[in-house]
Amino acid sequence: MRTPAKLAKLTAEIDDRTPAHRDRAIDGLRALALLAVPTGHWLLGGFTLDTGGGLHNASPLSAFGALAPAGWVLQMLGIFFLVGGYSSYLSYRRRKGSVREWTTARLIRLGRPVLGVTAVWALLLPTLHYGLGVPTATLHTASTLVVQPLWFVGVYAVITALTPYCVRASRRLGSWSAAPLLGSVAVVDFLRYGPYADAMPSWVSLLNVLPGWMFAYQLGVSWAAGRLGRRGAWLLLAGGAALFAVLLLAFHYPASMVGVPGASRTNSHPPSLLVLALAAAQSGAAALLRDRLARLLRRPVLWAPVVIINLSAMTILCWHQTAMLAAAVPASFSGEVPGLTTAPDTVGWVLARMAWMPLFAGLLVAIAKVAQPLETPWDRTGRTRRAAAGVLAAGFAYFALAT
């Protein structure tokens, strides 16, 4: 049987196995948000090569501020948290055990892949350095990149644990239950950027971490509970877009949705009000386009990739930086390779990096085939191995965060 015929058969089988009640639009939104993460990191994350052959992180945004609007499209964590809140509400409502049992099961499912990737990298570090001669600088850079997306999992886990409170808030206030979170972030932004900014301690910005990312999650809970209609969706879309424009033009928020080396302000770490404005607009658009997206995903050829991506969600989040490093680290031994180890400060670099991205995607697929078991229950893994994985993960985290 030829490859096209095999693919057609596979897509048809996936479509046939999909339950009729499955919300294809929600899965499609999640897949879109998932793909935006590696795409953004691969496009906006570059390297420079020192005289000793070590790789260091660099960003094309330092030289090309015009790339900032790309971040407005690729920054889809708002959609991810929106869909997360939606799915968590449905799962919470269907639970058969206690709230504690439900929460524990959700957190374990999030923690397994993180523990796996960090434990594997703890074993890779000495192998790369002593076995293959990879410079220490490169190992520090690699560790930072691997840990970089994992902060999101930690925040998501905390918010997931707060799902019962989100459900209660939604029952009382509907979609307006997200408004206090928006107001909280606005107050903190006023404190850290307003007339009293010089008197504020540096830690005040951390107060935005939880409400900043919980905003879209709370909207998702309300959406799943039937408390966000088309009128509310239009309000979110129009209000979010208007607030986004005002913050950029009148209050001079940074245009980039991700951190730029050397910049005094950042929108995403921790999230600023601009991030919530974008999340509001994205959430409104998602709610308005839901039915159209659901109809589109009834086509087996479009639905099959969505299913595959959703089944590998945590693997994609945890291993996509490793895929890029799998290309960049070997290339560093050859010196300056355009788009991989050269400074991201020319148009040529941008074009070269885009040409490398299919290779990154192929490497991620190959890695995912090996790493996928880390996302499934570790039924055959005894306590000793789990404890060893925990120790290795802690060691890697110390190496990554202490450098």
mmCIF file of C-alpha atoms in Angstrom, residues 57-227:
data_model
loop_
_atom_site.group_PDB
_atom_site.id
_atom_site.type_symbol
_atom_site.label_atom_id
_atom_site.label_comp_id
_atom_site.label_asym_id
_atom_site.label_seq_id
_atom_site.Cartn_x
_atom_site.Cartn_y
_atom_site.Cartn_z
ATOM 1 C CA ASN A 57 21.439 32.605 23.982
ATOM 2 C CA ALA A 58 20.625 35.574 21.749
ATOM 3 C CA SER A 59 17.420 37.038 20.390
ATOM 4 C CA PRO A 60 16.709 38.477 16.933
ATOM 5 C CA LEU A 61 14.338 40.917 18.653
ATOM 6 C CA SER A 62 17.374 42.865 19.842
ATOM 7 C CA ALA A 63 18.178 43.751 16.231
ATOM 8 C CA PHE A 64 14.746 43.469 14.638
ATOM 9 C CA GLY A 65 12.094 45.232 16.676
ATOM 10 C CA ALA A 66 9.815 44.851 13.656
ATOM 11 C CA LEU A 67 9.511 41.152 14.528
ATOM 12 C CA ALA A 68 7.571 42.042 17.692
ATOM 13 C CA PRO A 69 4.143 41.703 15.984
ATOM 14 C CA ALA A 70 5.030 38.074 15.264
ATOM 15 C CA GLY A 71 4.882 37.578 19.021
ATOM 16 C CA TRP A 72 1.309 38.900 19.069
ATOM 17 C CA VAL A 73 0.350 35.947 16.892
ATOM 18 C CA LEU A 74 2.646 33.345 18.436
ATOM 19 C CA GLN A 75 1.951 34.281 22.063
ATOM 20 C CA MET A 76 -1.026 31.964 22.507
ATOM 21 C CA LEU A 77 -0.665 31.036 26.156
ATOM 22 C CA GLY A 78 -3.926 32.896 26.700
ATOM 23 C CA ILE A 79 -5.652 30.377 24.430
ATOM 24 C CA PHE A 80 -3.874 27.524 26.175
ATOM 25 C CA PHE A 81 -5.085 28.641 29.602
ATOM 26 C CA LEU A 82 -8.568 29.329 28.197
ATOM 27 C CA VAL A 83 -8.830 25.781 26.850
ATOM 28 C CA GLY A 84 -7.246 24.460 30.035
ATOM 29 C CA GLY A 85 -9.942 26.084 32.139
ATOM 30 C CA TYR A 86 -12.639 24.795 29.804
ATOM 31 C CA SER A 87 -11.349 21.210 29.905
ATOM 32 C CA SER A 88 -10.706 21.268 33.648
ATOM 33 C CA TYR A 89 -14.271 22.371 34.336
ATOM 34 C CA LEU A 90 -15.687 19.472 32.331
ATOM 35 C CA SER A 91 -13.310 17.002 33.946
ATOM 36 C CA TYR A 92 -14.052 18.390 37.414
ATOM 37 C CA ARG A 93 -17.785 18.097 36.839
ATOM 38 C CA ARG A 94 -17.443 14.455 35.656
ATOM 39 C CA ARG A 95 -15.177 13.372 38.527
ATOM 40 C CA LYS A 96 -16.200 10.254 40.412
ATOM 41 C CA GLY A 97 -13.859 10.582 43.373
ATOM 42 C CA SER A 98 -13.150 13.394 45.798
ATOM 43 C CA VAL A 99 -11.819 16.832 44.861
ATOM 44 C CA ARG A 100 -8.475 15.856 46.347
ATOM 45 C CA GLU A 101 -8.259 12.712 44.222
ATOM 46 C CA TRP A 102 -9.164 14.674 41.088
ATOM 47 C CA THR A 103 -6.559 17.338 41.808
ATOM 48 C CA THR A 104 -3.842 14.797 42.587
ATOM 49 C CA ALA A 105 -4.477 12.904 39.352
ATOM 50 C CA ARG A 106 -4.286 16.116 37.290
ATOM 51 C CA LEU A 107 -1.053 17.226 38.947
ATOM 52 C CA ILE A 108 0.592 13.833 38.494
ATOM 53 C CA ARG A 109 -0.282 13.909 34.811
ATOM 54 C CA LEU A 110 1.414 17.289 34.509
ATOM 55 C CA GLY A 111 4.434 16.341 36.592
ATOM 56 C CA ARG A 112 5.456 13.068 34.939
ATOM 57 C CA PRO A 113 6.775 14.531 31.655
ATOM 58 C CA VAL A 114 8.588 17.345 33.498
ATOM 59 C CA LEU A 115 10.272 14.872 35.796
ATOM 60 C CA GLY A 116 11.180 12.760 32.782
ATOM 61 C CA VAL A 117 12.795 15.462 30.663
ATOM 62 C CA THR A 118 14.789 16.942 33.543
ATOM 63 C CA ALA A 119 15.995 13.506 34.686
ATOM 64 C CA VAL A 120 17.093 12.604 31.155
ATOM 65 C CA TRP A 121 18.961 15.893 30.789
ATOM 66 C CA ALA A 122 20.677 15.312 34.132
ATOM 67 C CA LEU A 123 22.160 12.170 32.585
ATOM 68 C CA LEU A 124 22.916 13.907 29.292
ATOM 69 C CA LEU A 125 24.966 16.744 30.787
ATOM 70 C CA PRO A 126 27.995 14.698 31.948
ATOM 71 C CA THR A 127 27.782 12.521 28.833
ATOM 72 C CA LEU A 128 27.895 15.545 26.532
ATOM 73 C CA HIS A 129 30.667 17.243 28.462
ATOM 74 C CA TYR A 130 33.034 14.394 29.342
ATOM 75 C CA GLY A 131 32.136 12.035 26.527
ATOM 76 C CA LEU A 132 31.712 14.415 23.575
ATOM 77 C CA GLY A 133 33.602 17.489 24.754
ATOM 78 C CA VAL A 134 30.653 19.894 24.685
ATOM 79 C CA PRO A 135 31.756 23.175 26.362
ATOM 80 C CA THR A 136 30.355 24.093 29.754
ATOM 81 C CA ALA A 137 28.941 27.315 28.309
ATOM 82 C CA THR A 138 26.847 25.295 25.872
ATOM 83 C CA LEU A 139 25.555 23.091 28.683
ATOM 84 C CA HIS A 140 24.505 26.148 30.681
ATOM 85 C CA THR A 141 22.704 27.540 27.636
ATOM 86 C CA ALA A 142 21.014 24.219 26.922
ATOM 87 C CA SER A 143 19.864 23.863 30.525
ATOM 88 C CA THR A 144 18.349 27.341 30.488
ATOM 89 C CA LEU A 145 16.456 26.584 27.285
ATOM 90 C CA VAL A 146 15.130 23.265 28.568
ATOM 91 C CA VAL A 147 13.896 24.841 31.805
ATOM 92 C CA GLN A 148 12.485 27.917 30.033
ATOM 93 C CA PRO A 149 9.103 26.410 29.021
ATOM 94 C CA LEU A 150 8.736 24.418 32.233
ATOM 95 C CA TRP A 151 7.864 27.457 34.368
ATOM 96 C CA PHE A 152 4.562 27.398 32.515
ATOM 97 C CA VAL A 153 3.821 23.874 33.718
ATOM 98 C CA GLY A 154 4.416 24.924 37.326
ATOM 99 C CA VAL A 155 2.058 27.893 37.073
ATOM 100 C CA TYR A 156 -0.515 25.784 35.253
ATOM 101 C CA ALA A 157 -0.326 23.156 38.012
ATOM 102 C CA VAL A 158 -1.018 25.735 40.733
ATOM 103 C CA ILE A 159 -3.969 27.146 38.798
ATOM 104 C CA THR A 160 -5.302 23.640 38.155
ATOM 105 C CA ALA A 161 -5.281 23.022 41.895
ATOM 106 C CA LEU A 162 -7.438 26.144 42.285
ATOM 107 C CA THR A 163 -10.087 24.860 39.849
ATOM 108 C CA PRO A 164 -12.734 24.284 42.575
ATOM 109 C CA TYR A 165 -12.501 27.957 43.535
ATOM 110 C CA CYS A 166 -12.677 28.999 39.884
ATOM 111 C CA VAL A 167 -15.869 26.960 39.494
ATOM 112 C CA ARG A 168 -17.435 28.622 42.529
ATOM 113 C CA ALA A 169 -16.505 32.085 41.282
ATOM 114 C CA SER A 170 -17.981 31.331 37.867
ATOM 115 C CA ARG A 171 -21.257 30.153 39.386
ATOM 116 C CA ARG A 172 -21.618 33.444 41.234
ATOM 117 C CA LEU A 173 -20.305 35.961 38.724
ATOM 118 C CA GLY A 174 -20.193 34.203 35.353
ATOM 119 C CA SER A 175 -17.550 35.503 32.958
ATOM 120 C CA TRP A 176 -17.211 38.625 35.144
ATOM 121 C CA SER A 177 -15.370 36.391 37.638
ATOM 122 C CA ALA A 178 -12.226 37.096 35.599
ATOM 123 C CA ALA A 179 -12.564 40.875 36.060
ATOM 124 C CA PRO A 180 -10.949 41.005 39.561
ATOM 125 C CA LEU A 181 -7.902 39.215 38.127
ATOM 126 C CA LEU A 182 -7.615 41.853 35.404
ATOM 127 C CA GLY A 183 -7.987 44.598 38.005
ATOM 128 C CA SER A 184 -5.311 43.034 40.198
ATOM 129 C CA VAL A 185 -2.799 43.012 37.342
ATOM 130 C CA ALA A 186 -3.693 46.613 36.476
ATOM 131 C CA VAL A 187 -2.984 47.710 40.073
ATOM 132 C CA VAL A 188 0.381 45.928 40.156
ATOM 133 C CA ASP A 189 1.336 47.432 36.782
ATOM 134 C CA PHE A 190 0.473 50.883 38.135
ATOM 135 C CA LEU A 191 2.717 50.262 41.127
ATOM 136 C CA ARG A 192 5.684 49.019 39.127
ATOM 137 C CA TYR A 193 5.390 51.412 36.164
ATOM 138 C CA GLY A 194 3.536 54.412 37.607
ATOM 139 C CA PRO A 195 4.746 57.502 39.487
ATOM 140 C CA TYR A 196 5.724 55.463 42.541
ATOM 141 C CA ALA A 197 7.761 52.897 40.624
ATOM 142 C CA ASP A 198 11.084 53.945 42.176
ATOM 143 C CA ALA A 199 9.723 53.305 45.658
ATOM 144 C CA MET A 200 8.416 49.830 44.855
ATOM 145 C CA PRO A 201 10.414 46.698 45.773
ATOM 146 C CA SER A 202 11.456 44.506 42.847
ATOM 147 C CA TRP A 203 9.321 41.597 44.038
ATOM 148 C CA VAL A 204 6.061 43.504 43.580
ATOM 149 C CA SER A 205 5.943 42.400 39.932
ATOM 150 C CA LEU A 206 5.695 38.766 41.073
ATOM 151 C CA LEU A 207 2.200 39.518 42.354
ATOM 152 C CA ASN A 208 1.088 39.362 38.717
ATOM 153 C CA VAL A 209 2.164 35.758 38.116
ATOM 154 C CA LEU A 210 -0.924 33.980 39.443
ATOM 155 C CA PRO A 211 -3.734 36.407 38.471
ATOM 156 C CA GLY A 212 -2.024 37.179 35.161
ATOM 157 C CA TRP A 213 -2.134 33.612 33.886
ATOM 158 C CA MET A 214 -5.294 32.681 35.787
ATOM 159 C CA PHE A 215 -7.324 35.299 33.897
ATOM 160 C CA ALA A 216 -7.808 33.244 30.720
ATOM 161 C CA TYR A 217 -8.223 30.027 32.747
ATOM 162 C CA GLN A 218 -11.110 31.609 34.642
ATOM 163 C CA LEU A 219 -12.672 32.683 31.355
ATOM 164 C CA GLY A 220 -12.371 29.075 30.153
ATOM 165 C CA VAL A 221 -14.168 27.780 33.244
ATOM 166 C CA SER A 222 -16.985 30.268 32.683
ATOM 167 C CA TRP A 223 -17.152 29.363 28.993
ATOM 168 C CA ALA A 224 -17.491 25.660 29.773
ATOM 169 C CA ALA A 225 -20.158 26.439 32.383
ATOM 170 C CA GLY A 226 -22.217 28.219 29.743
ATOM 171 C CA ARG A 227 -21.665 31.634 31.298
#
